[in-house]
mmCIF file of C-alpha atoms in Angstrom:
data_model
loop_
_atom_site.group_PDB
_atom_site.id
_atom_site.type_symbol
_atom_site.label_atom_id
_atom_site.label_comp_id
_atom_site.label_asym_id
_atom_site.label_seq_id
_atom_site.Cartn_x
_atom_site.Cartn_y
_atom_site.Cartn_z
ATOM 1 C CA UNK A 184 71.673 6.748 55.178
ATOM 2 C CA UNK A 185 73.165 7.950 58.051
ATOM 3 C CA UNK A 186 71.988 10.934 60.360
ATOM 4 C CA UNK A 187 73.152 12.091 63.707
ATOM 5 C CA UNK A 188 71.681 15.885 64.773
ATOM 6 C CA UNK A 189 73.456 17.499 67.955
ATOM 7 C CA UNK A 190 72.676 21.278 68.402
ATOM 8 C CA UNK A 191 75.591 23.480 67.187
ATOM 9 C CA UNK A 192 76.543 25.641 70.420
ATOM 10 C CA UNK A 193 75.252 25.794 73.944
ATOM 11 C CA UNK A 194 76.273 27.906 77.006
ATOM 12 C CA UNK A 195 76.396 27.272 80.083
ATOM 13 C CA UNK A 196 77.185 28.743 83.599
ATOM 14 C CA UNK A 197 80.039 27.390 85.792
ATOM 15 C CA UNK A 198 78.817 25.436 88.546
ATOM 16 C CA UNK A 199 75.426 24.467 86.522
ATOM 17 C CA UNK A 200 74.402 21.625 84.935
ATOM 18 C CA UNK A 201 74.117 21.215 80.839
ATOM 19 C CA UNK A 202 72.448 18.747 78.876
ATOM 20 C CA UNK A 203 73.729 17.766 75.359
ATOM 21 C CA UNK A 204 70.677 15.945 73.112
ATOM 22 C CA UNK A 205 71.956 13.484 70.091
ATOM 23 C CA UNK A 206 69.256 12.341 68.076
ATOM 24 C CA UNK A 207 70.119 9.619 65.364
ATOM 25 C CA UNK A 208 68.361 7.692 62.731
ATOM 26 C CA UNK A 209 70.631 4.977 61.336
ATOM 27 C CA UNK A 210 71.018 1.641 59.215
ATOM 28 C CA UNK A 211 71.443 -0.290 62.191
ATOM 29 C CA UNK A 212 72.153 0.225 66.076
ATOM 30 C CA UNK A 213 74.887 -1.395 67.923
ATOM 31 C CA UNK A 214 76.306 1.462 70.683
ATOM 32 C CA UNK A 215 76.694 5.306 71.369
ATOM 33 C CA UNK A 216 79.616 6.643 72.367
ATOM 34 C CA UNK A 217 80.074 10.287 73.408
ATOM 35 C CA UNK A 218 83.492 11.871 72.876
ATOM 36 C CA UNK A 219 85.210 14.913 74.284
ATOM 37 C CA UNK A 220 87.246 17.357 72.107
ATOM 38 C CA UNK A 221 88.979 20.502 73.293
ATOM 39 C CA UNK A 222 89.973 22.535 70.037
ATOM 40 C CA UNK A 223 92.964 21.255 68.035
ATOM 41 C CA UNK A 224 93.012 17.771 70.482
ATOM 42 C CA UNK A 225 92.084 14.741 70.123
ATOM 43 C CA UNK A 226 89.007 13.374 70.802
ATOM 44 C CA UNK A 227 89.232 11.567 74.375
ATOM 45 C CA UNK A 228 86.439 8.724 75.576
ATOM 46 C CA UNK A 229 83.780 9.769 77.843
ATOM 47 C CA UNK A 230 80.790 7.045 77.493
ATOM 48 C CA UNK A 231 79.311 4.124 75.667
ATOM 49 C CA UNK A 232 75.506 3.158 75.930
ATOM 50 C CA UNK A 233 74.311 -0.407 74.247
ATOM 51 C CA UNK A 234 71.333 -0.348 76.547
ATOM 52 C CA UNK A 235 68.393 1.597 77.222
ATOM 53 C CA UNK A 236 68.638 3.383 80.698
ATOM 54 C CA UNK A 237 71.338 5.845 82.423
ATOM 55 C CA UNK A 238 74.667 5.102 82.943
ATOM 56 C CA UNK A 239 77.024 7.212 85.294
ATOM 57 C CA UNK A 240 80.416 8.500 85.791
ATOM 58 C CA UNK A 241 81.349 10.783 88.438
ATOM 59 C CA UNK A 242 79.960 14.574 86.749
ATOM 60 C CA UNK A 243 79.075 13.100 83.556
ATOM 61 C CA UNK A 244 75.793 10.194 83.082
ATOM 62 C CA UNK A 245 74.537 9.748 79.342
ATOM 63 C CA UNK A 246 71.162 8.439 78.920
ATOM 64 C CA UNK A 247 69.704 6.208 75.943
ATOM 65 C CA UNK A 248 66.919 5.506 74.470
ATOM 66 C CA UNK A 249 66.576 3.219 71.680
ATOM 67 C CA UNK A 250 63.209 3.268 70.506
ATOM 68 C CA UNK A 251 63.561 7.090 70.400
ATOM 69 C CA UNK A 252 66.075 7.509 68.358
ATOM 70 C CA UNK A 253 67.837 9.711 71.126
ATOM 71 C CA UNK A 254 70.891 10.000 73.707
ATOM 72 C CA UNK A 255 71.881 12.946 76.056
ATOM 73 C CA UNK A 256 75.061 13.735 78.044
ATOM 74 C CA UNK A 257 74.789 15.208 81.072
ATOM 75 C CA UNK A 258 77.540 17.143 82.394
ATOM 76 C CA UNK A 259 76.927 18.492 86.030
ATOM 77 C CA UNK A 260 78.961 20.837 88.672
ATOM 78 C CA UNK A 261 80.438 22.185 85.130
ATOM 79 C CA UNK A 262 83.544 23.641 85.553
ATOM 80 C CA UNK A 263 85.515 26.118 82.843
ATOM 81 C CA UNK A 264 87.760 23.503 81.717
ATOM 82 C CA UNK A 265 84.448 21.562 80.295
ATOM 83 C CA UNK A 266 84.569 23.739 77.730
ATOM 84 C CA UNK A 267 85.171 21.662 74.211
ATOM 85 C CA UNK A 268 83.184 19.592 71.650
ATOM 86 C CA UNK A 269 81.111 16.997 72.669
ATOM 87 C CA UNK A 270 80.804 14.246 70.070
ATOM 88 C CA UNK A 271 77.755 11.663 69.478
ATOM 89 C CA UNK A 272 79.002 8.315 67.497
ATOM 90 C CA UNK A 273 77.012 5.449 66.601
ATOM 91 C CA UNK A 274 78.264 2.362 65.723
ATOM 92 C CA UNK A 275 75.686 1.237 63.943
ATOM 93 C CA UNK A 276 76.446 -2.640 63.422
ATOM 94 C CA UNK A 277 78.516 -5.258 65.631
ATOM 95 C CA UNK A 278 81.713 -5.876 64.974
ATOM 96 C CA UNK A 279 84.953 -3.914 64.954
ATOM 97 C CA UNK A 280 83.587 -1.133 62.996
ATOM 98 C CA UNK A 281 83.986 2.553 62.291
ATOM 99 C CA UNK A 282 81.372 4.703 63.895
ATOM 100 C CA UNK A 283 79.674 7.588 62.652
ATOM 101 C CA UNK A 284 79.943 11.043 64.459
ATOM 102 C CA UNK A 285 77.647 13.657 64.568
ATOM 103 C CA UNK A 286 79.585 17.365 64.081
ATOM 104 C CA UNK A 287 79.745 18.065 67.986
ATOM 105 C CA UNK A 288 78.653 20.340 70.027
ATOM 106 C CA UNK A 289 80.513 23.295 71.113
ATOM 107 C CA UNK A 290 79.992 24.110 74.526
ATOM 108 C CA UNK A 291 80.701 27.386 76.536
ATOM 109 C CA UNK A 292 81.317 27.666 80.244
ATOM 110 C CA UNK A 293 81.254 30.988 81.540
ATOM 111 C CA UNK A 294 81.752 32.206 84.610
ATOM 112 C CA UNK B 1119 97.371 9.989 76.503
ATOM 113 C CA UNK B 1120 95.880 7.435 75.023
ATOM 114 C CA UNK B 1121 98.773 5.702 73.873
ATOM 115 C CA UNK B 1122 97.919 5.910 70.082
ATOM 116 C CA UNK B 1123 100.790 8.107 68.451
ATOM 117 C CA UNK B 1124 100.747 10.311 65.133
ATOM 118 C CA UNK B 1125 103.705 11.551 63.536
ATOM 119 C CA UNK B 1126 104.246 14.376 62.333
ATOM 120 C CA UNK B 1127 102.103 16.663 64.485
ATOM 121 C CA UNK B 1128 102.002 19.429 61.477
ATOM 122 C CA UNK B 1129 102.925 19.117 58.306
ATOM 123 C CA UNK B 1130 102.229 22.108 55.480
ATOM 124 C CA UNK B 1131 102.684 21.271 51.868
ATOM 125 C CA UNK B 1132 102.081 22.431 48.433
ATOM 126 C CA UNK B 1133 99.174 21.649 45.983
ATOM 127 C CA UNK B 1134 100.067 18.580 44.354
ATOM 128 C CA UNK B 1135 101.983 17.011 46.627
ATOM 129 C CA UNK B 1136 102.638 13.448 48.277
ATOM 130 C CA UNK B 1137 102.446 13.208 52.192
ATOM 131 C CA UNK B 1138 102.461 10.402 54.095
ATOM 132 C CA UNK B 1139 101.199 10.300 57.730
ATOM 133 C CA UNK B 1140 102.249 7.641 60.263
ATOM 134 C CA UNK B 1141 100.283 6.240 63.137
ATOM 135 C CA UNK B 1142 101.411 3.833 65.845
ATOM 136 C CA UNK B 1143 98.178 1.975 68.038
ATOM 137 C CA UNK B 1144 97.819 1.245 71.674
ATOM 138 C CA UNK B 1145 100.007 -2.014 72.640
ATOM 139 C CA UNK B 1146 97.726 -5.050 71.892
ATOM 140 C CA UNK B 1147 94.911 -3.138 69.462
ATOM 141 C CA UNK B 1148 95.086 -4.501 66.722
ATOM 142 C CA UNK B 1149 92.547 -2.475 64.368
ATOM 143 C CA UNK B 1150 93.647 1.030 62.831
ATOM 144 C CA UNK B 1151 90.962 3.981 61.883
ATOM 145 C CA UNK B 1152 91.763 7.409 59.795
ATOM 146 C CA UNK B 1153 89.118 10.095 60.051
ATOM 147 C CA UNK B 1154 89.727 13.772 58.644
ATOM 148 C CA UNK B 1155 88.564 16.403 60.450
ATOM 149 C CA UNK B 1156 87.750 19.701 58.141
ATOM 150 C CA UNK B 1157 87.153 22.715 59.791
ATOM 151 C CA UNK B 1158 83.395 23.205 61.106
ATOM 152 C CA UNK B 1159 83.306 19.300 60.107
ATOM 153 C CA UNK B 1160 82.646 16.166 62.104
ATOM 154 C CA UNK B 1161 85.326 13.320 62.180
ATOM 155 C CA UNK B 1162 84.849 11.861 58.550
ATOM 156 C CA UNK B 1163 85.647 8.257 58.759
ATOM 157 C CA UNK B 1164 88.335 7.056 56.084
ATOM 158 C CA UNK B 1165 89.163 3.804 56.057
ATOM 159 C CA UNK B 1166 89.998 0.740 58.921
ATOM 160 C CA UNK B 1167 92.535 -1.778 59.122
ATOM 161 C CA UNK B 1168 92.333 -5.180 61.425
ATOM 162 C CA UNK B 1169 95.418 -6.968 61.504
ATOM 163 C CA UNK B 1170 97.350 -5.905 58.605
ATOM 164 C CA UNK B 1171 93.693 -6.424 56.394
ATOM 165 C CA UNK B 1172 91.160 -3.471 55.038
ATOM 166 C CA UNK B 1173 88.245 -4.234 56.868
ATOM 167 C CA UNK B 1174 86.076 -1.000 56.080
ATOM 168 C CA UNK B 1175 86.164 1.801 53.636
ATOM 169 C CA UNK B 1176 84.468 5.326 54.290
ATOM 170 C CA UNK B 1177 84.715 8.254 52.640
ATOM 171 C CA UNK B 1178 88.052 7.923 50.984
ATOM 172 C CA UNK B 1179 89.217 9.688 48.002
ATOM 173 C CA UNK B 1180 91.031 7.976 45.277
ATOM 174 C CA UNK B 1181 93.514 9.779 46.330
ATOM 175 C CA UNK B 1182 94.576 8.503 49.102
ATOM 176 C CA UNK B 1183 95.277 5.212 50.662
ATOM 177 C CA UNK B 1184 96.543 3.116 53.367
ATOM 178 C CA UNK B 1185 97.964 0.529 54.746
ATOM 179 C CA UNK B 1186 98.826 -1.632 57.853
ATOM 180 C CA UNK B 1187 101.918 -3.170 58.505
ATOM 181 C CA UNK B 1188 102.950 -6.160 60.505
ATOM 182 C CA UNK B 1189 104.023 -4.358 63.539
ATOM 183 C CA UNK B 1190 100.268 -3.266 62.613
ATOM 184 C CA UNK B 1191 101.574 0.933 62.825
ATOM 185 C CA UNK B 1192 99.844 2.157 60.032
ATOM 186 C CA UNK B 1193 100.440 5.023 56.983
ATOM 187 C CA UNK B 1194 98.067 7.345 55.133
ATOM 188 C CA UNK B 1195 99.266 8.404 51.875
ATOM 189 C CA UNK B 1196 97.579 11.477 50.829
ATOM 190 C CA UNK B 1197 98.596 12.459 47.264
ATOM 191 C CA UNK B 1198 98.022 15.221 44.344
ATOM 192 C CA UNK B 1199 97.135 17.355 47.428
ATOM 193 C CA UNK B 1200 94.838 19.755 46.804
ATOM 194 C CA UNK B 1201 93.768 22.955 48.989
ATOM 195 C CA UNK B 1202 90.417 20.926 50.507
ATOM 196 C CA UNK B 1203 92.650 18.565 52.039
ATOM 197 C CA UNK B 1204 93.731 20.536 54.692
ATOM 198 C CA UNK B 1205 92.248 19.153 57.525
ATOM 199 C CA UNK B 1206 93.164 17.446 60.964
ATOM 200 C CA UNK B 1207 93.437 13.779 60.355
ATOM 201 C CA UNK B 1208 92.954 11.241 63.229
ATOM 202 C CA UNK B 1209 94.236 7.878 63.671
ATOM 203 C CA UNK B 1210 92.214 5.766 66.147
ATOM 204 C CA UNK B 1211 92.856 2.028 67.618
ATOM 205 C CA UNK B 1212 91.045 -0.407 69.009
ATOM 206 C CA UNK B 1213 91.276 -3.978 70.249
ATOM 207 C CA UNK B 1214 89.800 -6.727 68.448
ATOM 208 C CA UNK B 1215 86.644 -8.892 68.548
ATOM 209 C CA UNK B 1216 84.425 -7.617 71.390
ATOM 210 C CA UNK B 1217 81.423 -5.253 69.698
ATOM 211 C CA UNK B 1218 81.611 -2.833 73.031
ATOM 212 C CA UNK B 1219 85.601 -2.047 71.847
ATOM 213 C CA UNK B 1220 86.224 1.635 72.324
ATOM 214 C CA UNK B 1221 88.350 3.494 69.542
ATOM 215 C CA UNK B 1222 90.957 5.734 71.136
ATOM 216 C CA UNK B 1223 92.082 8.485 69.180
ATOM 217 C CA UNK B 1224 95.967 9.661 68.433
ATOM 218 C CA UNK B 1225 96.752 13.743 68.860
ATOM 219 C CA UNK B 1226 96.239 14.170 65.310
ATOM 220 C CA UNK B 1227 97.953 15.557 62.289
ATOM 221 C CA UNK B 1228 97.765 18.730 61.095
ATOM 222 C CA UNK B 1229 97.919 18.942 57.395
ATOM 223 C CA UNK B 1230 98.336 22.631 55.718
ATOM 224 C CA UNK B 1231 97.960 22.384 51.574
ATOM 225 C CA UNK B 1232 99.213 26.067 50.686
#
């Protein structure tokens, strides 16, 4: 089966930096994606990792490792409009193909 | 905006019901996803569509079904609606072929089953 684990909640000062883990055991491995959702939107692109190593975009960078199982999004200089879901997905074969989400993680900034 | 567009935005309804919910993709994707989102739920995925063809099935009740048309917008007919139905549901597009293709997700439609 399918299994993606993100904690439930984290919270987080403005200004700091947070670090969202996504661990993942699945029938395959073909790309993680990490997804932003503010409550009642829709969930908007942040990253995609096929290979092993960090990759960066201006505040956020999301890390994978592939032998581990595991991914993290790092979200730096965090301001209060960060606040929203952040979403794990693996697509777990290649191809045009539906991924499979982890339930988010709901993160707080607070001043 | 991603440029993927849902219609309606809400939509409340009585048990037992038919709705249908209409999506529009990005100019030039060509592949179609529904996910329901339940409250304190992750994005379920439903069902895909690539070029007018089912190409992958999720979680999809009997219920419902889809289809892609050859302007390749898309419907979801939800039907016999029952209270556990009320979710969010997302329509997502992507562009075909390439394995790195990103799906990009419409604003969603609210579905209320009173």
């Amino acid at each position: 089966g399918q299994n993606i684990d993100q904690p439930t909640e984290m919270t987080a000062t403005e200004g700091a930096i947070v670090q969202i883990n996504c661990t993942y055991q699945t029938s395959g491995f073909n790309g993680l994606f990490w997804y932003q959702q503010h409550a009642g939107e829709a969930p908007t692109f942040l990253s995609y990792n096929v290979l092993d190593g960090l990759e960066e975009k201006g505040r956020f960078s999301s890390f994978l490792s592939r032998s581990k199982g595991y991914s993290y999004l790092l979200l730096k200089e965090l301001q209060m409009k960060d606040s929203a879901s952040y979403l794990c997905a693996v697509r777990t074969y290649s191809g045009n193909t539906p991924l499979v989400f982890g339930k988010g993680t709901r993160l707080s900034v607070i001043a | 905006d991603s440029g993927v567009t849902q219609t309606p935005k809400h939509l409340i309804t009585a048990t037992g019901q038919r709705v249908t919910l209409r999506c529009s993709p990005r100019s030039g994707d060509l592949s179609v996803y529904w996910y329901q989102q339940s409250l304190d739920q992750g994005l379920q995925f439903l069902i895909q569509y690539y070029n007018g063809e089912e190409r992958a099935k999720g979680n999809i009740l009997e219920r419902f079904s889809a289809q892609q048309f050859p302007d390749l917008h898309s419907e979801l007919n939800l039907s016999s609606l029952e209270l556990g139905d009320s979710a969010l549901y997302f329509c997502a597009s992507s562009a075909a072929g390439a394995s790195t293709d990103t799906q990009y997700f419409g604003p969603g439609t609210r579905l209320t089953v009173l």
